[in-house]
């Protein structure tokens, strides 16, 4: 899976409101996942941006540095104020799926996008269904 | 650190109340509200411990069958059922669950307990029993484990370790609620049709309405050790070594079709526990044996109740 990360300058974020759609509190549960994301986040100055199949933009960044919110790495949907609350969970799930496939391929070894798709199919999640 | 807390209203829709008709009770522990069911009469105390992703609802068909003969107590762990759910994943360690259930038992002054355990109920109850063997008078053990080495299912990437891998876990278990929506169906046998749709599936969905209310469902799998050095490897190694010193009577009842804990796990318990008088397989039972065989479970509990001497006042 190829995923194109965008630089903040490439994304029109004027008026965008971040909505947390996924929080990983323990990204180092398997350290390879944490290493990959930290490397990419640091290379891009603290945040990764990607576009899902729906063309919505998502931000991947660290959270918890304010000592108020939970510590981890979060993915936020960058919603325009006009669209706030109108993007469905189903759309978001389909948008996140390619990011997961990319992450697993980057992790490598026993972690494969194929295993993700098969697991997703067992549990009947929409991203996996789209692939089958 | 406990920060945000998800608290269920305790309101139960009529169609679920019809099959889970118990009065809800709550006790405050560490500033959090723990929900539990208590039914029955003066007599032996039976504590029914659930696993993941379930709650006391799992025992709804068993409690009415045993409560005429004993005091049946079924708590929901923090993070599960109608108990409070702190948002911090680190809160949900095996050590903390065991400490909090110990506190629950102390606060309710439960004596001479007969434990009924399945899935995570096993490691939590054995943790308690090893520290307080004098307060345990029996145990019914069902489709669980008490040693550090993972089952083949737990060791495999697909589907188990994938289900709770970083980012995939929050996606599948928090956003998609996959263990409730599909895992229950996959891990039952005789009762499987119940988990396509209807009030029983709705009952399991009830406590876990948002991704933020499902953190403990993700935390439980991450507490299963895979190799030395992992969280809980040492704890569960000591647990296994301690089993031979537990002299209270145990009975085993096992869903034979369980791929999480296949029947060899039952034989392993039989070899480790010194006073295990009975091993009964349910040929068309699976992991959530409480759904597949509630009648057989009630029979086994009542066998333990019969063997239990009256509690002495302390």
GROMACS .gro file of C-alpha atoms in nm:
model
  446
    1UNK     CA    1   0.000   0.000   0.000
    2UNK     CA    2   0.136   0.338  -0.099
    3UNK     CA    3   0.022   0.631   0.105
    4UNK     CA    4   0.127   0.983   0.022
    5UNK     CA    5   0.194   1.194   0.323
    6UNK     CA    6   0.136   1.560   0.272
    7UNK     CA    7   0.324   1.850   0.420
    8UNK     CA    8   0.123   2.098   0.621
    9UNK     CA    9   0.190   2.354   0.349
   10UNK     CA   10   0.028   2.126   0.091
   11UNK     CA   11  -0.296   2.105   0.283
   12UNK     CA   12  -0.549   2.382   0.312
   13UNK     CA   13  -0.616   2.375   0.682
   14UNK     CA   14  -0.765   2.719   0.708
   15UNK     CA   15  -1.058   2.690   0.942
   16UNK     CA   16  -1.008   2.315   0.984
   17UNK     CA   17  -1.105   2.169   1.317
   18UNK     CA   18  -0.926   1.851   1.432
   19UNK     CA   19  -1.157   1.571   1.545
   20UNK     CA   20  -0.982   1.276   1.710
   21UNK     CA   21  -1.089   0.957   1.536
   22UNK     CA   22  -0.831   0.717   1.675
   23UNK     CA   23  -0.599   0.725   1.975
   24UNK     CA   24  -0.320   0.474   2.033
   25UNK     CA   25  -0.217   0.510   2.397
   26UNK     CA   26   0.048   0.243   2.373
   27UNK     CA   27   0.218   0.278   2.033
   28UNK     CA   28   0.524   0.094   2.161
   29UNK     CA   29   0.326  -0.218   2.253
   30UNK     CA   30   0.511  -0.358   1.954
   31UNK     CA   31   0.810  -0.126   1.926
   32UNK     CA   32   0.842  -0.148   1.548
   33UNK     CA   33   0.514   0.037   1.504
   34UNK     CA   34   0.627   0.318   1.731
   35UNK     CA   35   0.969   0.343   1.566
   36UNK     CA   36   0.819   0.383   1.220
   37UNK     CA   37   0.570   0.646   1.316
   38UNK     CA   38   0.810   0.846   1.531
   39UNK     CA   39   1.058   0.850   1.243
   40UNK     CA   40   0.800   0.979   0.998
   41UNK     CA   41   0.651   1.227   1.243
   42UNK     CA   42   0.992   1.369   1.328
   43UNK     CA   43   1.094   1.389   0.961
   44UNK     CA   44   0.787   1.598   0.891
   45UNK     CA   45   0.822   1.837   1.179
   46UNK     CA   46   0.581   1.689   1.430
   47UNK     CA   47   0.274   1.592   1.228
   48UNK     CA   48   0.190   1.362   0.939
   49UNK     CA   49  -0.095   1.446   0.708
   50UNK     CA   50  -0.259   1.203   0.468
   51UNK     CA   51  -0.565   1.197   0.250
   52UNK     CA   52  -0.809   0.907   0.269
   53UNK     CA   53  -0.997   0.762  -0.026
   54UNK     CA   54  -1.279   1.007   0.048
   55UNK     CA   55  -1.028   1.295   0.001
   56UNK     CA   56  -1.065   1.393   0.366
   57UNK     CA   57  -0.739   1.498   0.532
   58UNK     CA   58  -0.612   1.335   0.852
   59UNK     CA   59  -0.336   1.441   1.089
   60UNK     CA   60  -0.117   1.195   1.280
   61UNK     CA   61   0.057   1.350   1.579
   62UNK     CA   62   0.167   1.300   1.935
   63UNK     CA   63  -0.076   1.381   2.210
   64UNK     CA   64  -0.050   1.425   2.583
   65UNK     CA   65   0.230   1.678   2.585
   66UNK     CA   66  -0.012   1.925   2.745
   67UNK     CA   67  -0.034   1.687   3.048
   68UNK     CA   68  -0.415   1.711   3.024
   69UNK     CA   69  -0.502   1.474   2.740
   70UNK     CA   70  -0.403   1.109   2.730
   71UNK     CA   71  -0.054   1.029   2.611
   72UNK     CA   72  -0.008   0.855   2.279
   73UNK     CA   73  -0.034   0.908   1.907
   74UNK     CA   74  -0.366   1.031   1.772
   75UNK     CA   75  -0.521   1.049   1.431
   76UNK     CA   76  -0.749   1.346   1.378
   77UNK     CA   77  -0.987   1.415   1.094
   78UNK     CA   78  -0.927   1.774   0.986
   79UNK     CA   79  -1.284   1.883   0.935
   80UNK     CA   80  -1.384   2.206   0.774
   81UNK     CA   81  -1.625   2.394   0.993
   82UNK     CA   82  -1.891   2.355   0.725
   83UNK     CA   83  -1.853   1.975   0.733
   84UNK     CA   84  -1.808   1.937   1.108
   85UNK     CA   85  -1.988   1.629   1.229
   86UNK     CA   86  -2.108   1.531   0.883
   87UNK     CA   87  -1.838   1.282   0.790
   88UNK     CA   88  -1.974   0.937   0.875
   89UNK     CA   89  -1.796   0.676   1.083
   90UNK     CA   90  -1.811   0.445   0.785
   91UNK     CA   91  -1.626   0.699   0.568
   92UNK     CA   92  -1.366   0.749   0.839
   93UNK     CA   93  -1.318   0.372   0.878
   94UNK     CA   94  -1.259   0.336   0.505
   95UNK     CA   95  -1.018   0.631   0.510
   96UNK     CA   96  -0.813   0.488   0.796
   97UNK     CA   97  -0.777   0.143   0.641
   98UNK     CA   98  -0.503   0.232   0.386
   99UNK     CA   99  -0.305   0.395   0.668
  100UNK     CA  100  -0.320   0.070   0.865
  101UNK     CA  101  -0.210  -0.132   0.563
  102UNK     CA  102   0.081   0.106   0.509
  103UNK     CA  103   0.182   0.086   0.874
  104UNK     CA  104   0.184  -0.295   0.872
  105UNK     CA  105   0.390  -0.311   0.556
  106UNK     CA  106   0.637  -0.070   0.709
  107UNK     CA  107   0.654  -0.280   1.026
  108UNK     CA  108   0.737  -0.583   0.812
  109UNK     CA  109   0.832  -0.929   0.932
  110UNK     CA  110   0.529  -1.113   1.060
  111UNK     CA  111   0.311  -0.803   1.008
  112UNK     CA  112   0.158  -0.793   0.664
  113UNK     CA  113  -0.127  -0.607   0.500
  114UNK     CA  114  -0.256  -0.945   0.386
  115UNK     CA  115  -0.289  -1.060   0.749
  116UNK     CA  116  -0.473  -0.737   0.828
  117UNK     CA  117  -0.715  -0.789   0.541
  118UNK     CA  118  -0.780  -1.149   0.646
  119UNK     CA  119  -0.831  -1.046   1.009
  120UNK     CA  120  -1.058  -0.765   0.900
  121UNK     CA  121  -1.257  -1.009   0.689
  122UNK     CA  122  -1.302  -1.246   0.984
  123UNK     CA  123  -1.440  -0.957   1.188
  124UNK     CA  124  -1.630  -0.814   0.891
  125UNK     CA  125  -1.492  -0.462   0.893
  126UNK     CA  126  -1.565  -0.247   0.589
  127UNK     CA  127  -1.205  -0.175   0.486
  128UNK     CA  128  -1.135  -0.545   0.449
  129UNK     CA  129  -1.464  -0.606   0.273
  130UNK     CA  130  -1.374  -0.346   0.011
  131UNK     CA  131  -1.062  -0.545  -0.067
  132UNK     CA  132  -1.233  -0.882  -0.096
  133UNK     CA  133  -0.311   0.800   3.629
  134UNK     CA  134  -0.689   0.800   3.610
  135UNK     CA  135  -0.819   1.099   3.419
  136UNK     CA  136  -1.134   1.091   3.209
  137UNK     CA  137  -1.393   0.840   3.324
  138UNK     CA  138  -1.678   0.702   3.118
  139UNK     CA  139  -1.978   0.633   3.340
  140UNK     CA  140  -2.279   0.436   3.219
  141UNK     CA  141  -2.616   0.575   3.322
  142UNK     CA  142  -2.725   0.234   3.452
  143UNK     CA  143  -3.040   0.259   3.243
  144UNK     CA  144  -3.124  -0.074   3.083
  145UNK     CA  145  -3.376  -0.092   2.798
  146UNK     CA  146  -3.684  -0.300   2.867
  147UNK     CA  147  -3.598  -0.576   2.617
  148UNK     CA  148  -3.262  -0.628   2.791
  149UNK     CA  149  -3.411  -0.588   3.137
  150UNK     CA  150  -3.648  -0.872   3.048
  151UNK     CA  151  -3.355  -1.114   3.024
  152UNK     CA  152  -3.132  -0.948   3.286
  153UNK     CA  153  -3.386  -0.867   3.554
  154UNK     CA  154  -3.148  -0.807   3.843
  155UNK     CA  155  -3.135  -0.504   4.067
  156UNK     CA  156  -2.813  -0.317   3.997
  157UNK     CA  157  -2.586  -0.246   4.293
  158UNK     CA  158  -2.281  -0.022   4.307
  159UNK     CA  159  -1.990   0.010   4.545
  160UNK     CA  160  -1.730   0.284   4.543
  161UNK     CA  161  -1.369   0.171   4.527
  162UNK     CA  162  -1.082   0.413   4.474
  163UNK     CA  163  -1.336   0.683   4.393
  164UNK     CA  164  -1.487   0.475   4.111
  165UNK     CA  165  -1.825   0.302   4.099
  166UNK     CA  166  -1.816  -0.075   4.055
  167UNK     CA  167  -2.140  -0.240   3.947
  168UNK     CA  168  -2.243  -0.584   4.063
  169UNK     CA  169  -2.538  -0.819   4.091
  170UNK     CA  170  -2.620  -0.990   4.418
  171UNK     CA  171  -2.902  -1.240   4.434
  172UNK     CA  172  -2.997  -1.534   4.651
  173UNK     CA  173  -3.012  -1.648   5.008
  174UNK     CA  174  -2.793  -1.682   5.313
  175UNK     CA  175  -2.550  -1.963   5.253
  176UNK     CA  176  -2.237  -2.033   5.055
  177UNK     CA  177  -2.110  -1.733   4.861
  178UNK     CA  178  -2.058  -1.785   4.489
  179UNK     CA  179  -1.859  -1.516   4.306
  180UNK     CA  180  -1.898  -1.532   3.929
  181UNK     CA  181  -1.618  -1.367   3.732
  182UNK     CA  182  -1.647  -1.285   3.364
  183UNK     CA  183  -1.389  -1.229   3.092
  184UNK     CA  184  -1.344  -1.009   2.788
  185UNK     CA  185  -1.558  -0.857   2.629
  186UNK     CA  186  -1.836  -0.957   2.866
  187UNK     CA  187  -1.989  -0.851   3.197
  188UNK     CA  188  -2.226  -0.989   3.460
  189UNK     CA  189  -2.484  -1.019   3.180
  190UNK     CA  190  -2.291  -1.335   3.088
  191UNK     CA  191  -2.427  -1.508   3.399
  192UNK     CA  192  -2.790  -1.397   3.357
  193UNK     CA  193  -2.919  -1.751   3.291
  194UNK     CA  194  -2.709  -1.911   3.564
  195UNK     CA  195  -2.784  -1.678   3.855
  196UNK     CA  196  -3.156  -1.766   3.878
  197UNK     CA  197  -3.071  -2.138   3.873
  198UNK     CA  198  -2.829  -2.118   4.167
  199UNK     CA  199  -2.961  -1.830   4.375
  200UNK     CA  200  -3.223  -2.039   4.564
  201UNK     CA  201  -2.931  -2.230   4.718
  202UNK     CA  202  -2.659  -1.969   4.771
  203UNK     CA  203  -2.558  -1.604   4.764
  204UNK     CA  204  -2.459  -1.529   4.404
  205UNK     CA  205  -2.241  -1.223   4.347
  206UNK     CA  206  -2.136  -1.115   3.998
  207UNK     CA  207  -1.925  -0.798   3.967
  208UNK     CA  208  -1.836  -0.609   3.651
  209UNK     CA  209  -1.465  -0.524   3.645
  210UNK     CA  210  -1.384  -0.159   3.605
  211UNK     CA  211  -1.390  -0.085   3.236
  212UNK     CA  212  -1.656  -0.350   3.175
  213UNK     CA  213  -2.032  -0.371   3.212
  214UNK     CA  214  -2.196  -0.095   3.410
  215UNK     CA  215  -1.887  -0.020   3.620
  216UNK     CA  216  -1.691   0.302   3.567
  217UNK     CA  217  -1.444   0.304   3.280
  218UNK     CA  218  -1.132   0.515   3.322
  219UNK     CA  219  -0.994   0.628   2.987
  220UNK     CA  220  -0.632   0.548   3.069
  221UNK     CA  221  -0.536   0.212   2.918
  222UNK     CA  222  -0.262   0.168   3.177
  223UNK     CA  223  -0.527   0.140   3.449
  224UNK     CA  224  -0.636  -0.201   3.318
  225UNK     CA  225  -0.351  -0.429   3.423
  226UNK     CA  226  -0.408  -0.779   3.555
  227UNK     CA  227  -0.244  -0.667   3.879
  228UNK     CA  228  -0.487  -0.376   3.917
  229UNK     CA  229  -0.794  -0.584   3.827
  230UNK     CA  230  -0.688  -0.839   4.091
  231UNK     CA  231  -0.630  -0.566   4.350
  232UNK     CA  232  -0.968  -0.409   4.280
  233UNK     CA  233  -1.160  -0.740   4.295
  234UNK     CA  234  -0.978  -0.813   4.622
  235UNK     CA  235  -1.098  -0.478   4.752
  236UNK     CA  236  -1.450  -0.559   4.629
  237UNK     CA  237  -1.444  -0.889   4.820
  238UNK     CA  238  -1.312  -0.719   5.132
  239UNK     CA  239  -1.568  -0.440   5.121
  240UNK     CA  240  -1.858  -0.683   5.080
  241UNK     CA  241  -1.701  -0.907   5.346
  242UNK     CA  242  -1.741  -1.212   5.128
  243UNK     CA  243  -1.630  -1.527   5.308
  244UNK     CA  244  -1.553  -1.884   5.203
  245UNK     CA  245  -1.595  -1.801   4.840
  246UNK     CA  246  -1.677  -2.044   4.563
  247UNK     CA  247  -1.538  -1.887   4.248
  248UNK     CA  248  -1.690  -1.948   3.908
  249UNK     CA  249  -1.442  -1.836   3.643
  250UNK     CA  250  -1.397  -1.824   3.269
  251UNK     CA  251  -1.151  -1.640   3.042
  252UNK     CA  252  -0.994  -1.350   3.242
  253UNK     CA  253  -1.192  -1.458   3.545
  254UNK     CA  254  -0.931  -1.734   3.583
  255UNK     CA  255  -0.614  -1.527   3.625
  256UNK     CA  256  -0.799  -1.275   3.844
  257UNK     CA  257  -0.952  -1.540   4.072
  258UNK     CA  258  -0.629  -1.741   4.097
  259UNK     CA  259  -0.445  -1.419   4.182
  260UNK     CA  260  -0.689  -1.370   4.467
  261UNK     CA  261  -0.686  -1.735   4.573
  262UNK     CA  262  -0.307  -1.754   4.593
  263UNK     CA  263  -0.302  -1.452   4.824
  264UNK     CA  264  -0.608  -1.556   5.030
  265UNK     CA  265  -0.642  -1.935   5.006
  266UNK     CA  266  -0.813  -1.950   5.343
  267UNK     CA  267  -1.105  -1.751   5.205
  268UNK     CA  268  -1.173  -1.974   4.905
  269UNK     CA  269  -1.376  -2.291   4.948
  270UNK     CA  270  -1.405  -2.404   4.587
  271UNK     CA  271  -1.371  -2.313   4.221
  272UNK     CA  272  -1.546  -2.400   3.899
  273UNK     CA  273  -1.293  -2.346   3.621
  274UNK     CA  274  -1.409  -2.300   3.262
  275UNK     CA  275  -1.217  -2.218   2.943
  276UNK     CA  276  -0.938  -2.016   3.098
  277UNK     CA  277  -0.567  -2.038   3.181
  278UNK     CA  278  -0.322  -1.968   3.463
  279UNK     CA  279   0.027  -1.993   3.314
  280UNK     CA  280   0.257  -1.765   3.120
  281UNK     CA  281   0.297  -1.942   2.785
  282UNK     CA  282   0.028  -1.834   2.540
  283UNK     CA  283  -0.213  -2.073   2.374
  284UNK     CA  284  -0.158  -2.130   2.002
  285UNK     CA  285  -0.447  -1.893   1.936
  286UNK     CA  286  -0.295  -1.619   2.150
  287UNK     CA  287   0.049  -1.664   1.994
  288UNK     CA  288  -0.070  -1.633   1.634
  289UNK     CA  289  -0.052  -1.304   1.447
  290UNK     CA  290  -0.376  -1.374   1.268
  291UNK     CA  291  -0.622  -1.298   1.400
  292UNK     CA  292  -0.534  -1.253   1.766
  293UNK     CA  293  -0.218  -1.042   1.782
  294UNK     CA  294  -0.334  -0.840   1.481
  295UNK     CA  295  -0.654  -0.758   1.668
  296UNK     CA  296  -0.468  -0.562   1.933
  297UNK     CA  297  -0.156  -0.445   1.748
  298UNK     CA  298  -0.081  -0.073   1.774
  299UNK     CA  299  -0.335   0.136   1.579
  300UNK     CA  300  -0.503  -0.179   1.447
  301UNK     CA  301  -0.629  -0.252   1.799
  302UNK     CA  302  -0.789   0.089   1.851
  303UNK     CA  303  -0.937   0.057   1.503
  304UNK     CA  304  -1.081  -0.294   1.537
  305UNK     CA  305  -1.159  -0.312   1.908
  306UNK     CA  306  -1.244   0.050   1.988
  307UNK     CA  307  -1.386   0.196   1.668
  308UNK     CA  308  -1.539  -0.124   1.530
  309UNK     CA  309  -1.608  -0.305   1.862
  310UNK     CA  310  -1.504  -0.624   1.683
  311UNK     CA  311  -1.495  -0.856   1.985
  312UNK     CA  312  -1.855  -0.777   2.072
  313UNK     CA  313  -1.991  -0.743   1.721
  314UNK     CA  314  -1.824  -1.056   1.582
  315UNK     CA  315  -1.602  -1.219   1.846
  316UNK     CA  316  -1.893  -1.339   2.058
  317UNK     CA  317  -2.051  -1.500   1.753
  318UNK     CA  318  -1.725  -1.668   1.660
  319UNK     CA  319  -1.661  -1.792   2.015
  320UNK     CA  320  -1.993  -1.959   2.081
  321UNK     CA  321  -2.127  -2.281   1.940
  322UNK     CA  322  -2.459  -2.412   2.067
  323UNK     CA  323  -2.588  -2.056   2.117
  324UNK     CA  324  -2.427  -1.897   1.812
  325UNK     CA  325  -2.750  -1.794   1.641
  326UNK     CA  326  -2.820  -1.560   1.933
  327UNK     CA  327  -2.530  -1.344   1.828
  328UNK     CA  328  -2.647  -1.246   1.485
  329UNK     CA  329  -2.896  -0.989   1.614
  330UNK     CA  330  -3.141  -0.947   1.899
  331UNK     CA  331  -3.161  -0.865   2.267
  332UNK     CA  332  -2.871  -1.086   2.376
  333UNK     CA  333  -2.625  -0.921   2.141
  334UNK     CA  334  -2.776  -0.587   2.240
  335UNK     CA  335  -2.712  -0.677   2.603
  336UNK     CA  336  -2.344  -0.725   2.534
  337UNK     CA  337  -2.336  -0.401   2.334
  338UNK     CA  338  -2.506  -0.202   2.610
  339UNK     CA  339  -2.198  -0.101   2.815
  340UNK     CA  340  -1.976  -0.032   2.516
  341UNK     CA  341  -2.153   0.237   2.319
  342UNK     CA  342  -1.855   0.451   2.218
  343UNK     CA  343  -1.488   0.387   2.138
  344UNK     CA  344  -1.397   0.562   2.464
  345UNK     CA  345  -1.602   0.312   2.664
  346UNK     CA  346  -1.412   0.014   2.517
  347UNK     CA  347  -1.056   0.080   2.638
  348UNK     CA  348  -1.050  -0.222   2.869
  349UNK     CA  349  -1.152  -0.451   2.580
  350UNK     CA  350  -0.826  -0.347   2.412
  351UNK     CA  351  -0.622  -0.358   2.733
  352UNK     CA  352  -0.707  -0.718   2.824
  353UNK     CA  353  -0.536  -0.875   2.519
  354UNK     CA  354  -0.231  -0.659   2.578
  355UNK     CA  355  -0.204  -0.815   2.924
  356UNK     CA  356  -0.149  -1.164   2.782
  357UNK     CA  357   0.224  -1.236   2.793
  358UNK     CA  358   0.393  -1.387   2.489
  359UNK     CA  359   0.747  -1.438   2.614
  360UNK     CA  360   0.970  -1.385   2.920
  361UNK     CA  361   1.002  -1.019   3.000
  362UNK     CA  362   0.649  -0.934   2.885
  363UNK     CA  363   0.399  -0.776   3.122
  364UNK     CA  364   0.252  -1.052   3.343
  365UNK     CA  365   0.498  -1.325   3.240
  366UNK     CA  366   0.645  -1.340   3.591
  367UNK     CA  367   0.305  -1.298   3.757
  368UNK     CA  368   0.158  -1.588   3.562
  369UNK     CA  369   0.468  -1.804   3.610
  370UNK     CA  370   0.426  -1.766   3.985
  371UNK     CA  371   0.056  -1.834   3.944
  372UNK     CA  372   0.118  -2.164   3.771
  373UNK     CA  373   0.374  -2.269   4.034
  374UNK     CA  374   0.127  -2.179   4.309
  375UNK     CA  375  -0.158  -2.394   4.179
  376UNK     CA  376  -0.023  -2.710   4.342
  377UNK     CA  377  -0.065  -2.548   4.684
  378UNK     CA  378  -0.436  -2.473   4.641
  379UNK     CA  379  -0.618  -2.741   4.834
  380UNK     CA  380  -0.979  -2.629   4.795
  381UNK     CA  381  -1.200  -2.848   4.573
  382UNK     CA  382  -1.205  -2.758   4.205
  383UNK     CA  383  -1.422  -2.875   3.920
  384UNK     CA  384  -1.356  -2.825   3.551
  385UNK     CA  385  -1.619  -2.769   3.287
  386UNK     CA  386  -1.493  -2.707   2.935
  387UNK     CA  387  -1.634  -2.612   2.601
  388UNK     CA  388  -1.466  -2.862   2.375
  389UNK     CA  389  -1.490  -2.649   2.062
  390UNK     CA  390  -1.300  -2.355   2.211
  391UNK     CA  391  -1.010  -2.260   1.982
  392UNK     CA  392  -0.881  -2.005   2.234
  393UNK     CA  393  -0.833  -2.258   2.514
  394UNK     CA  394  -0.869  -2.605   2.362
  395UNK     CA  395  -0.931  -2.910   2.583
  396UNK     CA  396  -0.559  -2.965   2.651
  397UNK     CA  397  -0.582  -2.661   2.880
  398UNK     CA  398  -0.838  -2.844   3.092
  399UNK     CA  399  -0.607  -3.143   3.123
  400UNK     CA  400  -0.325  -2.910   3.221
  401UNK     CA  401  -0.534  -2.770   3.508
  402UNK     CA  402  -0.619  -3.124   3.613
  403UNK     CA  403  -0.251  -3.207   3.636
  404UNK     CA  404  -0.164  -2.895   3.832
  405UNK     CA  405  -0.445  -2.868   4.087
  406UNK     CA  406  -0.425  -3.116   4.376
  407UNK     CA  407  -0.797  -3.137   4.450
  408UNK     CA  408  -0.967  -3.138   4.113
  409UNK     CA  409  -1.240  -3.399   4.133
  410UNK     CA  410  -1.426  -3.357   3.807
  411UNK     CA  411  -1.363  -3.272   3.443
  412UNK     CA  412  -1.668  -3.241   3.222
  413UNK     CA  413  -1.651  -3.154   2.854
  414UNK     CA  414  -1.936  -2.993   2.665
  415UNK     CA  415  -1.897  -3.137   2.317
  416UNK     CA  416  -2.095  -2.862   2.147
  417UNK     CA  417  -1.967  -2.584   2.374
  418UNK     CA  418  -1.715  -2.317   2.286
  419UNK     CA  419  -1.527  -2.036   2.460
  420UNK     CA  420  -1.823  -1.846   2.605
  421UNK     CA  421  -1.951  -2.158   2.769
  422UNK     CA  422  -2.192  -1.960   2.987
  423UNK     CA  423  -2.395  -1.893   2.673
  424UNK     CA  424  -2.363  -2.246   2.539
  425UNK     CA  425  -2.426  -2.445   2.855
  426UNK     CA  426  -2.582  -2.244   3.141
  427UNK     CA  427  -2.773  -2.545   3.276
  428UNK     CA  428  -2.464  -2.763   3.300
  429UNK     CA  429  -2.272  -2.481   3.469
  430UNK     CA  430  -2.546  -2.438   3.729
  431UNK     CA  431  -2.531  -2.813   3.802
  432UNK     CA  432  -2.155  -2.794   3.856
  433UNK     CA  433  -2.185  -2.491   4.084
  434UNK     CA  434  -2.446  -2.664   4.295
  435UNK     CA  435  -2.216  -2.966   4.333
  436UNK     CA  436  -1.957  -2.730   4.484
  437UNK     CA  437  -2.222  -2.562   4.699
  438UNK     CA  438  -2.322  -2.903   4.840
  439UNK     CA  439  -1.961  -2.974   4.936
  440UNK     CA  440  -1.913  -2.640   5.113
  441UNK     CA  441  -1.945  -2.640   5.490
  442UNK     CA  442  -2.152  -2.359   5.643
  443UNK     CA  443  -1.950  -2.038   5.682
  444UNK     CA  444  -1.833  -1.953   6.031
  445UNK     CA  445  -1.904  -1.607   6.161
  446UNK     CA  446  -1.589  -1.398   6.186
   0.00000   0.00000   0.00000
